[in-house]
Coordinates of C-alpha atoms in Angstrom, one line a residue:
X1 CA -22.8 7.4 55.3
X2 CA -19.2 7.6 55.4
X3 CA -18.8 4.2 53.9
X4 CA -21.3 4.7 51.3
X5 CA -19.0 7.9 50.4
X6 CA -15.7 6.0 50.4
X7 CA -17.2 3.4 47.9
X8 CA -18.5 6.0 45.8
X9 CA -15.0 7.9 45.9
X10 CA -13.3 4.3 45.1
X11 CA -15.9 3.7 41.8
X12 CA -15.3 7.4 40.4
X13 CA -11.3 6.8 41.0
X14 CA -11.7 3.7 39.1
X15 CA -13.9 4.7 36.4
X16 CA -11.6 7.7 36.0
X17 CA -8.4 5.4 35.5
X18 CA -10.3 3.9 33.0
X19 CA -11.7 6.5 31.4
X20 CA -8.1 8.1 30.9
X21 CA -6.2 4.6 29.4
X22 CA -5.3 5.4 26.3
X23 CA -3.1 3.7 23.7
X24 CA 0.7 4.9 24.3
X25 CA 3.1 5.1 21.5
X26 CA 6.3 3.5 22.5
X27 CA 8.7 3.2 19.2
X28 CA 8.6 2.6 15.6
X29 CA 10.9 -0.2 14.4
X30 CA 12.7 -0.5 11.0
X31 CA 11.2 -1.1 8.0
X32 CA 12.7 -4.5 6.5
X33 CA 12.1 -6.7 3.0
X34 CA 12.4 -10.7 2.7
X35 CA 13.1 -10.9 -1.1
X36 CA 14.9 -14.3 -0.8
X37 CA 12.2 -16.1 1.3
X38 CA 8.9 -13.8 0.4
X39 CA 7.4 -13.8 -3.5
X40 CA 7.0 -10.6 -4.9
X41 CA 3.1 -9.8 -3.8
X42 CA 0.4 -7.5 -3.5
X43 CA -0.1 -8.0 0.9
X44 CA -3.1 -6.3 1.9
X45 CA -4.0 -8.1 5.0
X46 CA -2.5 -9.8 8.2
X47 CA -3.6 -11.9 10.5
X48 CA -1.5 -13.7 13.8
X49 CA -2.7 -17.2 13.6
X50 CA -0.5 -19.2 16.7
X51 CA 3.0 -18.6 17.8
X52 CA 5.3 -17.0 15.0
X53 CA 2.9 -17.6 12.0
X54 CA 0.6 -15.2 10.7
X55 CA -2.0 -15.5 7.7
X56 CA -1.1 -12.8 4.6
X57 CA -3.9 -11.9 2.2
X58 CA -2.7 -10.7 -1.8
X59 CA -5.6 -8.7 -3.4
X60 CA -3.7 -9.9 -6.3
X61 CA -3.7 -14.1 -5.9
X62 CA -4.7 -15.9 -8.4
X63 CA -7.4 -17.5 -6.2
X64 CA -9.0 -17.1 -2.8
X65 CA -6.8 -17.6 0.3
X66 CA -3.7 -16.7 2.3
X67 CA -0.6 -17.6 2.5
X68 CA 1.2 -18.2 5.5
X69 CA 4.3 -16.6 6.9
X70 CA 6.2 -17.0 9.8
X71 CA 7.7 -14.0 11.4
X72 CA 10.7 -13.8 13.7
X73 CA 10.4 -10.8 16.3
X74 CA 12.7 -10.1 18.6
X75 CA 11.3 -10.4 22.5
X76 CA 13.2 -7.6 23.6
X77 CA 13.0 -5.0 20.6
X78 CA 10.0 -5.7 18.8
X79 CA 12.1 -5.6 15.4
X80 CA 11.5 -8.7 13.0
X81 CA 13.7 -10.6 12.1
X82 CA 13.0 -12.6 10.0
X83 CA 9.7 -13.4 7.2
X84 CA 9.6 -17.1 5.7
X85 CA 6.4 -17.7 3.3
X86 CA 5.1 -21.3 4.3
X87 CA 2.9 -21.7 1.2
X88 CA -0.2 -20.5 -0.1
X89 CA -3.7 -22.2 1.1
X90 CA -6.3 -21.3 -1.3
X91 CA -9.8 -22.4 -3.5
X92 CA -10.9 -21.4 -6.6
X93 CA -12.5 -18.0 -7.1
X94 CA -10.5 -16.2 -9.6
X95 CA -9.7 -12.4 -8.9
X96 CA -11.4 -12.0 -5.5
X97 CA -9.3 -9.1 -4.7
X98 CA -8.9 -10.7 -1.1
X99 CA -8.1 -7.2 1.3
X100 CA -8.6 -8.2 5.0
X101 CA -8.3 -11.7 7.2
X102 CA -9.0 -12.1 10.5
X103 CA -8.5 -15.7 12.2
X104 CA -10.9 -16.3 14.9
X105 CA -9.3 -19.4 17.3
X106 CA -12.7 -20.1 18.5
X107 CA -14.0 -21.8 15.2
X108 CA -10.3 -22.0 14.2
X109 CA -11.6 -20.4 11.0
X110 CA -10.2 -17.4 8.4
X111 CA -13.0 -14.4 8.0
X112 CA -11.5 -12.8 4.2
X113 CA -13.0 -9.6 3.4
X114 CA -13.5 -9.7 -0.8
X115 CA -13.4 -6.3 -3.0
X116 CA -14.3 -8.3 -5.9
X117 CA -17.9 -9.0 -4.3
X118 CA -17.8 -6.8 -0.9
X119 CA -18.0 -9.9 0.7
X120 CA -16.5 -11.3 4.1
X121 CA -16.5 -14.9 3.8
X122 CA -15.4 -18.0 6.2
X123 CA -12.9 -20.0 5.5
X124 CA -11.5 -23.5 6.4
X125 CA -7.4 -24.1 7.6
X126 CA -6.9 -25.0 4.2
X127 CA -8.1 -22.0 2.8
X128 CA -11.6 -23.3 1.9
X129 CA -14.6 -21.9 1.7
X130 CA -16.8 -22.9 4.6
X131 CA -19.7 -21.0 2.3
X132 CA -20.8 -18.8 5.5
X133 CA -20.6 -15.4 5.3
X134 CA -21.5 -12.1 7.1
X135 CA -25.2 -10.1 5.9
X136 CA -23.8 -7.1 4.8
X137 CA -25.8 -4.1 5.0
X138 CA -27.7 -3.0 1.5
X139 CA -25.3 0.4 1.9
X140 CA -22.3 -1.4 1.6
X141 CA -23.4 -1.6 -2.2
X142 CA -22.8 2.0 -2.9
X143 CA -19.0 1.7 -2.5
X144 CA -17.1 2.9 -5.7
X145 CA -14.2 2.9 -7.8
X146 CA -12.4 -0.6 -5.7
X147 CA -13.0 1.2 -2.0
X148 CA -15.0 -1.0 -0.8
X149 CA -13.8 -3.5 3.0
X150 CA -10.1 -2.9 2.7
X151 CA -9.7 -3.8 6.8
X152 CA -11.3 -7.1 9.1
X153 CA -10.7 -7.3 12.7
X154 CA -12.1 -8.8 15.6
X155 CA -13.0 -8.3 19.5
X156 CA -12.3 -11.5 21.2
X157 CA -13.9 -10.1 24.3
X158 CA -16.8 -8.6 22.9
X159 CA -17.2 -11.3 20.2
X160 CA -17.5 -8.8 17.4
X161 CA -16.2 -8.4 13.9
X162 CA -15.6 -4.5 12.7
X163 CA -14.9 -3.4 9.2
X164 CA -15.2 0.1 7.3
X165 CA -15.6 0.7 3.8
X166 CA -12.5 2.4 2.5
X167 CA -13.6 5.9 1.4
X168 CA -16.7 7.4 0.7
X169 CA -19.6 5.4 -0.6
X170 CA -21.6 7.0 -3.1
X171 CA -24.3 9.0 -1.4
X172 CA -22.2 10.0 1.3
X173 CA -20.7 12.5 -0.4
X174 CA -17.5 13.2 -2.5
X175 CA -14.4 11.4 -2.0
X176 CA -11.2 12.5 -1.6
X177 CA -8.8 13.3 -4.8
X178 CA -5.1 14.1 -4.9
X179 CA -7.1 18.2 -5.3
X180 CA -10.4 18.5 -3.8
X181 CA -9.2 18.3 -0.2
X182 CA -12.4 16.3 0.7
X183 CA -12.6 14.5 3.9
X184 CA -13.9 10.7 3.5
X185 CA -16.9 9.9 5.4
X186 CA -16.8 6.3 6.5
X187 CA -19.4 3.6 8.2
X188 CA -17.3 1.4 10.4
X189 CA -19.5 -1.6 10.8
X190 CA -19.9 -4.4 13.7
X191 CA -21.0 -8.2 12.7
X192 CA -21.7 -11.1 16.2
X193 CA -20.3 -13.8 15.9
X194 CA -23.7 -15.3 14.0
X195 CA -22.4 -13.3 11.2
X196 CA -25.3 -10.7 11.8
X197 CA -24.9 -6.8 11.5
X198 CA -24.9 -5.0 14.8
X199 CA -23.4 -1.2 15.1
X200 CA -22.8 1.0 12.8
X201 CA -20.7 4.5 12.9
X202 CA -19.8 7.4 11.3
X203 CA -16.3 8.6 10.9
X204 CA -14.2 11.3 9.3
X205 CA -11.2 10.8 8.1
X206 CA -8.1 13.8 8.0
X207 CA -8.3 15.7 5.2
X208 CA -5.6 15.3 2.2
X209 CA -1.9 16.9 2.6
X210 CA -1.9 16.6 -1.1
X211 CA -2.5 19.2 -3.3
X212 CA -1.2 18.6 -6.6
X213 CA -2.4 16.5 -9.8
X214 CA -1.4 12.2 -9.2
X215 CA -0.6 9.6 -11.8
X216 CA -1.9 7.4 -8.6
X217 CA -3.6 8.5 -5.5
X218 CA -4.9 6.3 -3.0
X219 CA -7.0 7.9 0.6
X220 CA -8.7 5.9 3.2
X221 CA -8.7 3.5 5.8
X222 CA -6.6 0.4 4.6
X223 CA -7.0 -1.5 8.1
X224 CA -8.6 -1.8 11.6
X225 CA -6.8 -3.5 14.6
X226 CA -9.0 -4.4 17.5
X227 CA -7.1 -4.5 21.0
X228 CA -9.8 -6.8 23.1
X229 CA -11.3 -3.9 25.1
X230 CA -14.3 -2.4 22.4
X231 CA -11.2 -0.2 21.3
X232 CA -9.6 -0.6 17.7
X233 CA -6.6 0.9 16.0
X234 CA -7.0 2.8 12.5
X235 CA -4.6 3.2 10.2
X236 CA -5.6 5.9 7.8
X237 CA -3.4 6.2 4.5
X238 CA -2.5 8.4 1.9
X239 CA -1.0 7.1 -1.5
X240 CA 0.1 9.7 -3.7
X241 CA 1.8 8.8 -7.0
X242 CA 3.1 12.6 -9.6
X243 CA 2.9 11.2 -12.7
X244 CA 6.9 11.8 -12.7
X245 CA 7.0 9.0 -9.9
X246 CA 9.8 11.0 -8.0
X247 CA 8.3 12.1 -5.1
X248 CA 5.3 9.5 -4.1
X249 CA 4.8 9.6 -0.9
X250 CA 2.6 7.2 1.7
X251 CA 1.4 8.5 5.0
X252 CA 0.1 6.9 8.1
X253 CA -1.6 7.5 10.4
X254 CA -2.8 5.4 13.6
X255 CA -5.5 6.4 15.4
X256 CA -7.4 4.9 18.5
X257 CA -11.1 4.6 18.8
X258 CA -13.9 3.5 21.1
X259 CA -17.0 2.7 19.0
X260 CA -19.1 1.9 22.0
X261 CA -18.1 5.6 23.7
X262 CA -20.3 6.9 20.8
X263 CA -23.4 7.7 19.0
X264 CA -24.6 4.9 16.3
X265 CA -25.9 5.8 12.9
X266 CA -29.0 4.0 10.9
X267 CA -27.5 2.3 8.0
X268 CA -30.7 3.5 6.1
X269 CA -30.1 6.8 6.6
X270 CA -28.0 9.1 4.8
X271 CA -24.8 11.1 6.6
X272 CA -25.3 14.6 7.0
X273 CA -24.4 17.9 8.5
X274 CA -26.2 16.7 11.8
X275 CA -24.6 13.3 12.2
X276 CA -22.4 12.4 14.7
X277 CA -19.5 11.4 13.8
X278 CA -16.7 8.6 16.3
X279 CA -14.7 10.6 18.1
X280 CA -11.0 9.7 17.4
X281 CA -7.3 10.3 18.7
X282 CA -3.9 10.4 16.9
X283 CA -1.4 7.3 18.3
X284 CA 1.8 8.4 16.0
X285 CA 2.0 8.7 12.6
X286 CA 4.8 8.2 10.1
X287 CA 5.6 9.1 6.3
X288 CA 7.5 7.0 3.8
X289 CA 8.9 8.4 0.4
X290 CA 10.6 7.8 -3.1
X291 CA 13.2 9.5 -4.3
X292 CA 16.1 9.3 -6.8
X293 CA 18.0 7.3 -4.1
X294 CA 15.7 6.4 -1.6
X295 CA 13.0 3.4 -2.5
X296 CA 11.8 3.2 1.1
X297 CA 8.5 3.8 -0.1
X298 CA 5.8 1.5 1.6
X299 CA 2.0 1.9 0.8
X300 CA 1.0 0.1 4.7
X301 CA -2.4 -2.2 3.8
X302 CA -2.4 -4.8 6.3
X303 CA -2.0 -4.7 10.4
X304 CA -2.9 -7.2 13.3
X305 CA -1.4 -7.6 16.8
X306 CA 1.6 -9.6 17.6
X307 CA 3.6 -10.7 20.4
X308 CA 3.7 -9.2 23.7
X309 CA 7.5 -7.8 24.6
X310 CA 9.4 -9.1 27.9
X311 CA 8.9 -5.4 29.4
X312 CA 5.2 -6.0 28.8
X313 CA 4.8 -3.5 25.7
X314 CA 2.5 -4.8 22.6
X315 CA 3.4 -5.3 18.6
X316 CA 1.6 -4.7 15.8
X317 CA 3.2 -5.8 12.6
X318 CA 2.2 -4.0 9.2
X319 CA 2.9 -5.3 5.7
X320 CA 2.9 -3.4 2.8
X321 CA 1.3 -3.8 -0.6
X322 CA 4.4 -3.4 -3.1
X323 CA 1.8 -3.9 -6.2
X324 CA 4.1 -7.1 -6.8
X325 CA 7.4 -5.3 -6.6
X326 CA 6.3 -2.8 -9.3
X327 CA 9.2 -2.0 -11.6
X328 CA 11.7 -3.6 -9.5
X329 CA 11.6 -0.5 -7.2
X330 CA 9.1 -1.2 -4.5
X331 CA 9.3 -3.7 -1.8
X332 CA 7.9 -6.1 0.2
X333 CA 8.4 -4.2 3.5
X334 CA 7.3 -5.0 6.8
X335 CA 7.7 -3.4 10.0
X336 CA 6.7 -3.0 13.5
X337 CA 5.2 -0.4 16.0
X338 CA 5.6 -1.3 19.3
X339 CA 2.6 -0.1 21.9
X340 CA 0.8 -0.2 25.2
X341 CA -2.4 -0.4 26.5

């Protein structure tokens, strides 16, 4: 009897520890821009291919692809360095408005998530199509004015692809404006590595901090991270642009999930009042601006994990989506967060 009550006592300590890990925030590294040896671009996506190079998606290319960059970050700091563009491997599909990429070293393929089409395709080292691609779920279809997959990520333990529509598809509700205050209603989805649909979940994002009129407004998820356990990262972002420009501001914020800690939806079924929606938890956020004389401003599309830091901590790198340097005022910027888990 005893022993059977020390084993129980060890499982419910163990189970407790990991039912308390959570993702800690450890710092948030300068912002930095490559003009010299990065194009001017529209970076939406990033992916961590081997060693210091990475896989970059533009929505804005004039084909289907990535580039390839490699990225210098210090062992110690977690700052970069240094961003070198090694060239652009693409095919021939004209305006695919390329959002998300995900390399998966098991096939040693590219997965690109496609606003053009609301596609996620395969793709070959050399940017190819492989002509595979995930069943997306008939709901997907309702996804309006260019939110459809913004983010692409994968489990390598639990050999599962996640994206999430953007904002609101139509029939979920209204989405959010620079003045309705709405909250967008998401379905993050789960694809095996067959390229078949398997989860689906609902979640709410924050609700706007903006309450004024926007020449440009952009609210909703712009990418997923997944960290290897069944948790993923979400950065949810809000783009607001006064039609005076002075004053745009992006914020960010990173939250941590755990899809399989939570209730799945039917994708056939609309969201309502009575649906549960992924329980969520802030990780850090951060807010960048524009003003008279400060162009820091960085509208944060793309995120993936990258190198592990001598004292054991975790990258992820973010780029941003400068809307290819738009009147010589934004920037290419990329930065780090450094984390544990």
């Amino acid at each position: 009897m005893i022993r059977r009550i020390c084993c129980f006592v060890i499982l419910l300590i163990a189970f407790s520890q990991t039912a308390l890990a959570q993702v800690e925030f450890v710092k948030e590294c300068a912002q930095k821009s490559f003009p010299d040896s990065i194009p001017a671009g529209n970076y939406s996506g990033i992916t961590h291919i081997e060693g210091d190079e990475y896989a970059v998606v533009s929505d804005k290319s004039d084909t289907d692809g990535f580039f390839v960059f490699k990225i210098d970050i210090d062992s110690v700091s977690g700052e970069i360095s240094s961003v070198r563009n090694m060239g652009f491997h693409g095919d021939s599909m004209r305006d695919a408005d390329c959002e998300g990429i995900f390399y998966r070293p098991s096939s040693s393929t590219f997965f690109i998530s496609r606003e053009s089409d609301n596609a996620i395709a395969e793709y070959d080292n050399n940017g190819k199509a492989t002509g595979r691609q995930m069943e997306i779920p008939e709901i997907y279809k309702n996804a309006v004015n260019n939110y459809g997959f913004e983010s692409l990520t994968y489990d390598e333990q639990q050999h599962l692809f996640w994206t999430v529509n953007e904002s609101t598809l139509s029939g979920d509700g209204d989405y959010a404006t620079s003045t309705n205050g709405v909250r967008n209603i998401l379905r993050i989805q789960s694809f095996d590595d067959q390229l078949k649909p398997q989860q689906q979940f609902a979640y709410m994002m924050d609700a706007p901090i903006s309450n004024a009129e926007a020449g440009n407004y952009a609210m909703g998820v712009s990418e997923m991270t997944a960290i290897g356990d069944g948790r993923l990262l979400v950065l949810e972002r809000e783009f607001y642009v006064p039609k005076a420009k002075i004053g745009a501001f992006v914020q960010c914020k990173l939250y941590e999930i755990t899809p399989e800690d939570n209730i799945a939806i039917s994708p056939d079924e609309p969201i309502s009042e009575n649906t549960p929606f992924i329980q969520k938890r802030l990780v850090h956020s951060f807010t960048t601006k524009l003003s008279l004389f400060n162009h820091a401003i960085a509208n944060y599309e793309g995120m993936c994990l990258g190198p592990t830091l001598t004292d054991g901590s975790r990258t992820l790198v973010l780029v941003s989506d400068s809307q290819n340097q738009y009147a010589g005022v934004l920037k290419d910027w990329f930065k780090t967060l450094v984390i544990k888990f």
